[in-house]
XYZ file of C-alpha atoms in Angstrom:
658
model
C 0.000 0.000 0.000
C 2.908 2.360 0.696
C 4.045 1.793 -2.892
C 0.557 2.617 -4.209
C 0.259 5.845 -2.196
C 3.757 6.879 -3.210
C 2.723 6.456 -6.834
C -0.455 8.493 -6.349
C 1.489 11.322 -4.737
C 4.071 11.408 -7.525
C 1.414 11.466 -10.248
C -0.623 14.177 -8.460
C 2.462 16.340 -7.936
C 3.692 15.957 -11.497
C 0.255 16.815 -12.920
C -0.232 19.806 -10.615
C 3.256 21.210 -11.254
C 2.789 20.887 -15.007
C -0.509 22.798 -14.897
C 0.386 25.351 -12.243
C 3.983 26.155 -13.196
C 4.248 24.796 -16.770
C 7.267 22.738 -15.699
C 8.063 19.079 -16.348
C 10.150 17.753 -13.472
C 11.074 14.355 -12.094
C 9.220 14.015 -8.809
C 11.369 12.338 -6.158
C 9.869 11.137 -2.890
C 11.508 9.892 0.284
C 10.692 8.710 3.781
C 10.987 11.508 6.398
C 13.469 10.840 9.225
C 10.801 11.015 11.969
C 7.231 9.740 12.105
C 5.840 13.094 13.245
C 6.999 14.527 9.906
C 4.644 12.249 7.978
C 5.113 9.156 5.866
C 6.290 10.702 2.606
C 8.165 13.863 1.626
C 9.367 15.481 -1.581
C 12.171 17.978 -2.214
C 10.735 18.881 -5.647
C 10.280 22.522 -4.630
C 14.040 23.027 -4.519
C 14.308 22.061 -8.175
C 11.338 24.302 -9.046
C 12.937 27.188 -7.135
C 15.974 27.057 -9.431
C 13.812 27.178 -12.522
C 11.309 29.773 -11.312
C 13.829 31.954 -9.428
C 11.664 31.889 -6.322
C 12.026 30.746 -2.710
C 11.423 26.990 -2.347
C 9.371 27.387 0.853
C 7.013 29.800 -0.902
C 6.457 27.271 -3.696
C 5.943 24.537 -1.081
C 3.239 26.641 0.603
C 1.442 27.063 -2.712
C 1.592 23.351 -3.489
C 0.459 22.328 0.009
C -2.561 24.622 -0.152
C -3.520 24.110 -3.811
C -2.768 20.425 -4.470
C -6.037 18.530 -5.144
C -7.068 15.866 -2.654
C -5.246 12.530 -3.031
C -7.002 9.325 -2.040
C -5.389 7.895 1.081
C -3.610 11.134 2.048
C -5.029 12.748 5.178
C -3.134 16.061 5.053
C -0.232 17.880 3.430
C 2.207 20.150 5.287
C 5.423 22.025 4.570
C 8.670 21.452 6.451
C 12.127 22.970 6.598
C 13.214 25.212 3.785
C 10.784 23.819 1.223
C 9.854 20.184 1.720
C 6.273 19.078 1.154
C 5.281 16.334 3.603
C 2.361 13.928 3.219
C 0.482 12.217 6.045
C -1.332 8.978 5.279
C -4.834 8.166 6.473
C -3.795 5.406 8.871
C -7.122 3.592 9.073
C -7.558 3.603 5.279
C -3.972 2.419 4.787
C -4.554 -0.442 7.230
C -7.776 -1.506 5.535
C -6.240 -1.469 2.067
C -3.147 -3.330 3.249
C -5.270 -6.017 4.906
C -7.299 -6.648 1.752
C -4.320 -6.296 -0.589
C -2.104 -8.703 1.356
C -4.516 -11.550 0.707
C -4.773 -10.848 -3.045
C -2.648 -12.968 -5.416
C 0.021 -11.302 -7.535
C -1.314 -10.447 -11.019
C -0.159 -12.722 -13.834
C 1.584 -10.999 -16.764
C -0.227 -10.937 -20.080
C 1.148 -13.000 -23.002
C 2.081 -9.696 -24.673
C 4.337 -8.594 -21.807
C 7.944 -8.386 -23.078
C 9.923 -11.415 -21.972
C 12.924 -11.463 -19.639
C 15.377 -14.335 -19.748
C 17.259 -15.121 -16.553
C 20.144 -17.514 -17.069
C 21.543 -18.916 -13.848
C 23.221 -21.856 -12.092
C 25.300 -23.003 -15.120
C 27.367 -25.593 -13.263
C 29.875 -27.426 -15.407
C 28.445 -30.969 -15.776
C 31.590 -32.664 -14.544
C 31.199 -32.887 -10.743
C 28.897 -32.278 -7.779
C 27.562 -28.794 -7.056
C 29.283 -26.893 -4.238
C 28.409 -23.977 -1.949
C 29.557 -21.392 -4.524
C 27.129 -22.786 -7.091
C 24.334 -22.487 -4.559
C 24.815 -18.732 -4.292
C 24.389 -18.405 -8.054
C 21.263 -20.574 -8.095
C 19.643 -18.923 -5.079
C 20.368 -15.402 -6.354
C 19.083 -16.282 -9.824
C 15.958 -17.990 -8.513
C 15.178 -15.057 -6.217
C 15.663 -12.602 -9.098
C 13.141 -14.662 -11.095
C 10.653 -14.549 -8.223
C 11.086 -10.774 -7.841
C 10.654 -10.087 -11.549
C 7.538 -12.250 -11.697
C 6.083 -10.556 -8.605
C 6.755 -7.222 -10.334
C 4.550 -8.393 -13.230
C 7.224 -9.431 -15.704
C 7.167 -12.522 -17.922
C 10.265 -14.565 -17.186
C 11.938 -17.536 -18.858
C 14.535 -19.396 -16.777
C 17.494 -20.983 -18.518
C 20.352 -23.086 -17.165
C 23.156 -23.260 -19.735
C 24.913 -26.625 -19.922
C 28.555 -26.461 -21.035
C 28.713 -30.118 -22.071
C 31.609 -29.683 -24.528
C 33.949 -27.573 -22.396
C 37.360 -28.127 -20.840
C 35.958 -29.281 -17.485
C 33.969 -32.117 -19.064
C 36.997 -32.958 -21.209
C 39.109 -33.329 -18.065
C 36.727 -35.887 -16.577
C 36.727 -37.757 -19.891
C 40.543 -37.739 -19.791
C 40.219 -39.392 -16.395
C 37.988 -42.144 -17.776
C 40.256 -42.671 -20.785
C 43.749 -42.470 -19.271
C 43.794 -42.162 -15.475
C 41.101 -44.650 -14.436
C 40.353 -46.370 -17.775
C 36.714 -47.355 -18.287
C 34.792 -48.639 -21.279
C 31.743 -46.692 -22.398
C 29.527 -49.429 -20.895
C 31.325 -49.113 -17.553
C 30.963 -45.322 -17.616
C 27.242 -45.640 -18.317
C 26.929 -48.038 -15.397
C 28.664 -45.566 -13.081
C 26.539 -42.727 -14.450
C 23.386 -44.561 -13.386
C 24.499 -44.445 -9.738
C 22.882 -41.744 -7.526
C 26.252 -40.326 -6.356
C 27.902 -40.195 -9.766
C 28.528 -36.461 -9.278
C 30.542 -37.253 -6.135
C 32.593 -39.866 -8.023
C 33.397 -37.302 -10.717
C 34.251 -34.673 -8.064
C 37.143 -36.860 -6.907
C 38.115 -37.913 -10.431
C 38.247 -34.285 -11.612
C 40.627 -33.355 -8.774
C 42.806 -36.365 -9.609
C 42.930 -35.386 -13.291
C 43.938 -31.839 -12.361
C 46.909 -33.175 -10.410
C 47.680 -35.646 -13.228
C 47.880 -32.818 -15.784
C 49.882 -30.528 -13.518
C 52.520 -33.199 -12.856
C 53.478 -33.385 -16.538
C 52.574 -30.474 -18.813
C 52.989 -32.664 -21.903
C 49.793 -34.417 -20.818
C 47.851 -31.266 -21.665
C 47.914 -32.515 -25.252
C 45.540 -35.268 -24.108
C 43.101 -32.616 -22.952
C 43.330 -30.788 -26.291
C 42.718 -33.956 -28.306
C 39.834 -34.962 -26.058
C 38.230 -31.520 -26.239
C 38.422 -31.476 -30.030
C 36.868 -34.936 -30.245
C 34.010 -33.889 -27.943
C 33.338 -30.694 -29.887
C 33.287 -32.573 -33.187
C 31.063 -35.264 -31.694
C 32.974 -38.397 -32.686
C 35.106 -41.081 -31.080
C 35.215 -42.664 -27.623
C 35.758 -39.290 -25.917
C 32.520 -37.890 -27.366
C 30.610 -41.032 -26.349
C 31.876 -40.812 -22.773
C 31.122 -37.084 -22.593
C 27.557 -37.755 -23.748
C 27.185 -40.326 -20.968
C 28.776 -38.148 -18.287
C 27.226 -34.706 -18.847
C 23.474 -35.592 -18.847
C 23.936 -37.817 -15.792
C 25.678 -35.024 -13.880
C 22.966 -32.568 -14.965
C 20.325 -34.845 -13.448
C 22.333 -34.922 -10.218
C 22.420 -31.111 -10.247
C 18.671 -30.925 -10.856
C 18.034 -33.127 -7.812
C 20.281 -30.876 -5.751
C 18.504 -27.725 -6.932
C 15.048 -29.215 -6.374
C 15.952 -29.511 -2.701
C 16.334 -25.710 -2.759
C 13.064 -25.172 -4.622
C 14.869 -24.084 -7.819
C 13.325 -24.901 -11.204
C 14.180 -24.078 -14.815
C 12.324 -23.849 -18.117
C 15.125 -24.715 -20.543
C 18.562 -26.344 -20.603
C 20.344 -24.946 -23.680
C 23.339 -27.198 -24.363
C 26.622 -26.000 -25.772
C 26.844 -29.025 -28.070
C 23.815 -27.808 -30.035
C 25.323 -24.340 -30.417
C 28.168 -26.100 -32.218
C 26.289 -28.837 -34.095
C 23.478 -26.572 -35.297
C 26.073 -24.101 -36.594
C 25.002 -21.271 -34.263
C 28.614 -20.342 -33.792
C 29.413 -20.415 -37.517
C 26.563 -17.981 -38.198
C 27.747 -15.591 -35.495
C 31.384 -15.998 -36.585
C 30.620 -15.057 -40.185
C 28.791 -11.923 -39.027
C 31.742 -10.959 -36.796
C 34.233 -11.432 -39.633
C 32.095 -9.453 -42.077
C 31.905 -6.548 -39.612
C 35.657 -6.693 -38.989
C 35.046 -7.352 -35.301
C 37.508 -10.255 -35.205
C 40.793 -10.849 -36.960
C 43.289 -13.650 -37.437
C 46.380 -12.922 -35.349
C 49.452 -13.339 -37.597
C 52.074 -13.516 -34.832
C 52.721 -13.355 -31.118
C 51.235 -15.574 -28.426
C 47.881 -15.591 -30.253
C 49.296 -16.513 -33.662
C 46.761 -18.471 -35.698
C 43.879 -17.541 -33.382
C 40.848 -15.448 -34.212
C 40.763 -12.627 -31.652
C 38.583 -9.682 -30.671
C 39.779 -6.420 -29.189
C 37.830 -5.494 -26.080
C 38.906 -1.855 -26.280
C 37.184 -1.335 -29.610
C 35.421 -4.441 -30.873
C 34.065 -2.609 -33.908
C 37.524 -1.750 -35.191
C 39.616 -4.797 -34.350
C 42.925 -4.739 -36.167
C 45.662 -7.232 -36.860
C 48.071 -4.914 -35.062
C 46.134 -5.007 -31.750
C 48.362 -5.830 -28.798
C 47.979 -9.345 -27.423
C 46.946 -8.003 -24.043
C 44.092 -6.050 -25.644
C 42.708 -9.049 -27.524
C 40.577 -11.995 -26.457
C 40.886 -15.322 -28.244
C 37.564 -16.332 -29.793
C 38.764 -19.315 -31.862
C 41.932 -21.161 -30.875
C 44.666 -21.951 -33.395
C 43.529 -25.612 -33.495
C 40.040 -24.494 -34.574
C 38.209 -25.052 -31.293
C 35.951 -22.249 -30.085
C 36.482 -20.625 -26.686
C 33.413 -20.467 -24.524
C 33.180 -16.686 -24.894
C 32.737 -17.231 -28.631
C 29.925 -19.675 -28.010
C 28.469 -17.231 -25.468
C 28.220 -14.533 -28.155
C 26.208 -16.888 -30.373
C 24.057 -17.931 -27.416
C 23.369 -14.314 -26.420
C 22.325 -13.479 -29.972
C 19.924 -16.437 -29.912
C 18.406 -15.304 -26.601
C 17.389 -12.026 -28.237
C 16.109 -13.762 -31.376
C 18.868 -12.196 -33.496
C 20.586 -15.306 -34.861
C 17.957 -16.453 -37.350
C 18.280 -20.037 -36.088
C 16.695 -22.122 -33.361
C 17.236 -25.298 -31.396
C 15.125 -28.423 -31.490
C 13.706 -29.305 -28.075
C 12.875 -32.404 -26.087
C 11.355 -32.966 -22.655
C 14.225 -33.587 -20.249
C 12.500 -33.645 -16.851
C 9.085 -33.176 -15.236
C 8.974 -31.552 -11.805
C 6.597 -32.762 -9.058
C 4.238 -29.860 -9.856
C 4.123 -31.090 -13.512
C 6.226 -28.199 -14.797
C 8.169 -29.479 -17.826
C 11.871 -28.786 -18.178
C 12.970 -28.765 -21.804
C 16.446 -29.311 -23.212
C 17.920 -28.366 -26.554
C 18.691 -31.139 -29.018
C 20.333 -31.173 -32.421
C 17.620 -33.068 -34.274
C 14.059 -34.281 -33.929
C 12.588 -33.045 -30.688
C 9.207 -33.334 -29.004
C 5.995 -31.562 -29.929
C 4.546 -28.851 -27.725
C 7.700 -26.952 -26.840
C 7.125 -23.300 -25.867
C 8.571 -20.484 -27.957
C 11.925 -20.071 -26.252
C 14.230 -17.079 -26.668
C 13.216 -13.768 -28.282
C 13.743 -11.836 -25.039
C 13.545 -8.091 -24.544
C 16.003 -8.217 -21.618
C 18.551 -10.838 -20.593
C 20.042 -11.282 -17.127
C 23.167 -13.430 -16.952
C 23.806 -14.516 -13.357
C 27.569 -15.050 -13.305
C 30.136 -14.255 -10.637
C 32.100 -11.007 -10.668
C 35.300 -12.722 -11.838
C 33.633 -13.184 -15.238
C 32.985 -9.453 -15.772
C 35.734 -9.175 -18.398
C 34.295 -12.029 -20.468
C 30.764 -10.675 -20.120
C 32.055 -7.360 -21.448
C 33.437 -9.173 -24.473
C 30.054 -10.757 -25.178
C 28.418 -7.316 -25.040
C 31.213 -5.865 -27.187
C 30.559 -8.573 -29.757
C 26.883 -7.616 -29.908
C 27.726 -3.959 -30.363
C 30.172 -4.894 -33.102
C 27.313 -6.597 -34.911
C 25.155 -3.473 -34.644
C 22.876 -4.643 -31.831
C 23.494 -1.779 -29.418
C 19.976 -1.748 -27.926
C 20.168 -5.434 -27.080
C 23.682 -4.936 -25.731
C 22.275 -2.313 -23.357
C 19.689 -4.838 -22.187
C 22.281 -7.551 -21.605
C 22.670 -7.369 -17.843
C 25.496 -9.052 -15.989
C 23.877 -9.906 -12.639
C 27.193 -10.323 -10.872
C 28.038 -11.461 -7.372
C 31.119 -12.166 -5.311
C 32.357 -15.621 -4.422
C 31.474 -17.905 -1.546
C 34.640 -18.943 0.247
C 35.302 -20.925 3.434
C 36.455 -19.606 6.770
C 39.766 -21.218 7.758
C 37.889 -22.904 10.619
C 35.387 -24.399 8.161
C 38.189 -25.591 5.863
C 39.900 -27.237 8.846
C 36.628 -28.915 9.853
C 36.449 -30.403 6.364
C 39.919 -31.884 6.802
C 41.809 -29.617 4.415
C 45.466 -28.945 5.172
C 46.114 -25.204 5.166
C 49.413 -23.378 5.074
C 50.099 -20.870 7.839
C 49.445 -18.131 5.281
C 46.037 -19.564 4.328
C 45.076 -20.096 7.966
C 45.744 -16.407 8.689
C 43.486 -15.184 5.881
C 39.844 -14.210 6.469
C 38.709 -16.853 3.984
C 39.920 -19.707 1.800
C 38.684 -19.815 -1.790
C 36.718 -22.840 -2.989
C 38.365 -24.767 -5.829
C 36.585 -27.612 -7.573
C 39.774 -28.333 -9.535
C 41.567 -28.962 -6.221
C 38.562 -30.694 -4.681
C 38.371 -27.916 -2.069
C 34.854 -26.942 -1.106
C 31.600 -27.884 0.573
C 29.420 -30.089 -1.617
C 25.917 -28.656 -1.803
C 24.143 -31.881 -0.851
C 26.521 -32.499 2.064
C 25.749 -29.018 3.360
C 21.982 -29.493 3.051
C 22.213 -32.911 4.698
C 24.100 -31.397 7.624
C 21.636 -28.523 7.957
C 18.649 -30.869 7.842
C 20.203 -33.157 10.460
C 20.762 -30.224 12.822
C 17.210 -28.958 12.288
C 15.808 -32.465 12.777
C 17.393 -32.696 16.246
C 15.548 -29.523 17.275
C 12.248 -30.591 15.710
C 12.414 -34.056 17.340
C 12.896 -32.475 20.749
C 10.021 -30.016 20.360
C 7.498 -32.189 18.518
C 8.117 -35.835 19.454
C 4.411 -36.548 18.989
C 4.466 -35.722 15.278
C 4.906 -38.527 12.682
C 8.457 -39.063 11.445
C 7.676 -37.861 7.918
C 6.116 -34.645 9.236
C 9.142 -33.952 11.430
C 11.462 -34.591 8.481
C 9.461 -32.171 6.300
C 9.604 -29.463 8.967
C 13.356 -29.984 9.361
C 13.816 -29.710 5.590
C 11.825 -26.456 5.450
C 13.849 -24.943 8.300
C 17.185 -26.065 6.860
C 16.501 -24.701 3.376
C 15.178 -21.482 4.920
C 18.407 -21.139 6.898
C 20.583 -21.765 3.846
C 18.739 -19.542 1.391
C 18.526 -16.672 3.856
C 22.244 -16.998 4.679
C 23.110 -16.723 0.976
C 20.693 -13.827 0.340
C 21.196 -11.546 3.331
C 24.583 -10.372 2.055
C 24.708 -7.784 -0.733
C 25.795 -9.264 -4.064
C 29.140 -7.431 -3.968
C 30.074 -9.044 -0.640
C 32.356 -12.063 -0.400
C 30.659 -14.661 1.814
C 32.999 -16.550 4.112
C 30.964 -19.682 4.760
C 31.068 -21.259 8.192
C 28.924 -24.149 9.444
C 28.395 -22.520 12.825
C 26.958 -19.345 11.266
C 24.813 -21.164 8.735
C 23.439 -23.563 11.335
C 22.480 -20.787 13.736
C 18.736 -20.285 14.068
C 19.022 -17.105 16.143
C 19.471 -13.478 15.081
C 19.252 -12.436 11.440
C 18.453 -15.852 10.005
C 15.806 -17.563 7.937
C 14.475 -19.616 10.865
C 14.021 -16.427 12.919
C 11.749 -15.066 10.171
C 9.963 -18.399 9.798
C 9.333 -18.545 13.543
C 7.590 -15.153 13.417
C 5.136 -16.665 10.895
C 4.627 -19.716 13.117
C 3.975 -17.422 16.089
C 1.345 -15.484 14.166
C -0.327 -18.682 13.012
C -0.300 -20.034 16.567
C -2.429 -17.062 17.618
C -5.169 -18.118 15.225
C -4.754 -21.808 16.041
C -5.240 -21.103 19.755
C -8.191 -18.864 18.946
C -9.889 -21.754 17.125
C -9.223 -24.067 20.059
C -10.425 -21.644 22.754
C -13.299 -19.900 20.981
C -15.099 -22.260 18.674
C -17.846 -19.686 18.078
C -15.501 -16.867 17.049
C -16.826 -14.799 14.126
C -14.009 -15.071 11.587
C -15.820 -12.791 9.141
C -15.142 -9.943 11.547
C -11.478 -10.037 10.501
C -12.178 -9.356 6.839
C -12.884 -5.616 7.076
C -11.240 -2.939 9.184
C -13.455 -0.879 11.519
C -12.081 2.549 10.571
C -13.334 4.212 13.759
C -11.594 1.650 15.984
C -8.443 1.765 13.858
C -8.337 5.575 13.952
C -8.826 5.531 17.742
C -6.064 2.997 18.357
C -3.623 4.589 15.910
C -4.142 7.934 17.704
C -3.887 6.469 21.213
C -0.878 5.957 23.511
C 0.421 2.987 21.533
C -0.720 4.329 18.213
C 2.678 5.005 16.700
C 3.968 1.501 17.500
C 0.873 0.001 15.839
C 1.287 2.349 12.896
C 4.981 1.594 12.372
C 4.272 -2.145 12.252
C 1.319 -1.765 9.869
C 3.212 0.634 7.622
C 6.183 -1.756 7.512
C 3.824 -4.584 6.571
C 2.333 -2.384 3.854
C 5.749 -1.506 2.389
C 6.570 -4.805 0.676
C 5.734 -3.402 -2.767
C 8.190 -0.551 -2.278
C 10.872 -3.032 -1.245
C 10.203 -5.157 -4.332
C 10.460 -2.097 -6.589
C 13.765 -1.101 -4.980
C 15.140 -4.652 -5.131
C 14.307 -4.951 -8.848
C 15.564 -1.444 -9.659
C 19.029 -2.046 -8.209
C 18.934 -5.840 -8.656
C 19.574 -6.521 -4.975
C 17.647 -9.418 -3.383
C 19.256 -8.600 -0.014
C 16.680 -5.784 0.309
C 13.906 -8.350 0.683
C 15.923 -10.419 3.158
C 16.486 -7.333 5.330
C 12.811 -6.394 5.029
C 11.676 -9.862 6.150
C 13.963 -9.743 9.168
C 12.830 -6.242 10.159
C 9.166 -7.237 9.848
C 9.760 -10.381 11.921
C 11.570 -8.324 14.573
C 8.784 -5.743 14.741
C 6.128 -8.448 14.980
C 7.938 -10.212 17.817
C 7.924 -6.963 19.811
C 4.201 -6.569 19.100
C 3.588 -10.196 20.094
C 5.251 -9.745 23.479
C 3.513 -6.433 24.197
C -0.078 -7.613 23.675
C -2.091 -10.522 25.028
C -4.171 -10.736 21.902
C -6.527 -13.626 22.611
C -7.083 -12.471 26.199
C -7.831 -8.855 25.177
C -11.119 -7.807 26.822
C -11.908 -4.869 24.524
C -13.690 -6.737 21.699
C -13.009 -4.064 19.050
C -9.342 -3.821 20.013
C -9.041 -7.613 19.944
C -10.276 -7.678 16.345
C -7.826 -4.905 15.504
C -4.883 -6.794 17.070
C -5.863 -9.979 15.248
C -5.993 -8.071 11.975
C -2.534 -6.647 12.598
C -1.235 -10.174 13.252
C -2.940 -11.451 10.097
C -1.574 -8.753 7.791
C 1.960 -9.204 9.146
C 1.750 -12.974 8.736
C 0.530 -12.635 5.143
C 3.162 -10.090 4.143
C 5.941 -12.022 5.838
C 4.894 -15.182 4.001
C 4.932 -13.218 0.717
C 8.414 -11.835 1.467
C 9.781 -15.250 2.380
C 8.251 -16.769 -0.758
C 10.154 -14.190 -2.801
C 13.309 -15.475 -1.119
C 12.298 -19.048 -1.918
C 11.716 -19.785 1.776
C 8.652 -21.772 2.822
C 6.772 -21.033 6.028
C 6.180 -24.124 8.197
C 3.161 -24.572 10.436
C 5.352 -25.693 13.337
C 8.949 -25.267 14.434
């Protein structure tokens, strides 16, 4: 409701200023520092004063006295040297918030421009780790925010099934721990195949480092996989889909779903890259390096992709096609980005890869054939690529490639949704049995490295969190069936993990520690979940103690009672809680505008904190004033509903018991 009133005020001000002063200005609003100064203020008179050569306070007086009535605004006053302050009608705000909180979010129309959010993108060569979880949780929360804001969103998880990392695991199966294709397929059918490959990948990394001449094996294997022939390609085709299914199971535990798995192999086999490459050559955006360290490679200059020259310094150029003819992944990314916007003139075939428990179908690209009924994928208006901050340089090259091809508008709408890494505290690394040097032990964090086998596997982490939550649930609810207790523990554990990964701003390095993640006190997901449980317990006890209670009385606010209580001794504390509950829309707008899911995490925690204070201050069910009791119950209901909405945006479920 705060968001709605803010919008009404901005529109009314802009219209009035245009008519009264013949000026078109951007109307900015802000929250006053103190409640007695109102709920909304604007400094627009200072900008008008510059244009009209008049005192800002004089203009503010005119606006305050002449502005037409605005629905939901009780009065308008001036403050300071020229601010215009707006005071909400508290009872009306409360009533609208109560009814609005129960309403479902509007679905976007089929004509709404599409957003594509690409996230997770784990190399299909090993188990997912804690760093991958941050990508998936951030991407999934961005999807939820965009959809709540009314946007039409397609979720993609790019599968690099022909890259170096997959090639390394294939090298392991061919040379380090030799397996026939039948043996590899047998291993791939095992539920922990991703764990097996985690260890094999680390072994291969050491194997290659011990003798640099062995890197030729990687090059040969990679070329065979890209071209799609030979034993290496067969093994890769057995390994990658099996690992992807392991990743999907891991992500389902977090509540993360996708619409499409575009595979790198199809970008190659369907000649996506060749089409993009020809366009880049025709525009002069890439050139064949005649000498130097990049001799024989096709390269692009990042400094000026539209005027790449053969004389560009090696350090200013990025290899797009290696001298042996294989394409770097940034080259394939350019083709993929063009396809996302519908600019390539080509499309994948599609087949059904997986069906989620809610019957949502996950599609995958395929080179030929395909299944009927696939949605129209791609053709986005805006693309968000959720990739960590270390990939900023390569993302810039992708955008530079689009500009070089003349697609500047689409380049502007190619958004790198970046984030910093998840590392381990030295204590956490020691707990996992890793040997650290004195230098590493003295650092604030230790970086995760899948190549070295250093990190917390995602499923191990979730298992540990669920086990810790289960101990608490078993102690508090021994009477509940085992399955119910396990479900509650799962909900609490995932809430703890997702909140931990979302409460930090995207540009913050997270130093993961089991003790912090397992804590259910303070600024945590379980703290927010418990506030919902507390609110629901109020209504559960009410049903038990007053079977004849008139539940219809909670559906509409008694404006006289609300006005009386908001104006009374505790009025401001009631009002602050209700206004916070009614501010979720504003928080969503801010989170989408600056692409920062942490805003919603902070909001949920603040709302839970404020509700807990309210809960301890009032004996709601025992309240003797019947009208006040209804009012208190309505406050509890609106907070519970808004907190559930906020947690849903974070991908956190709200259990009935904890």
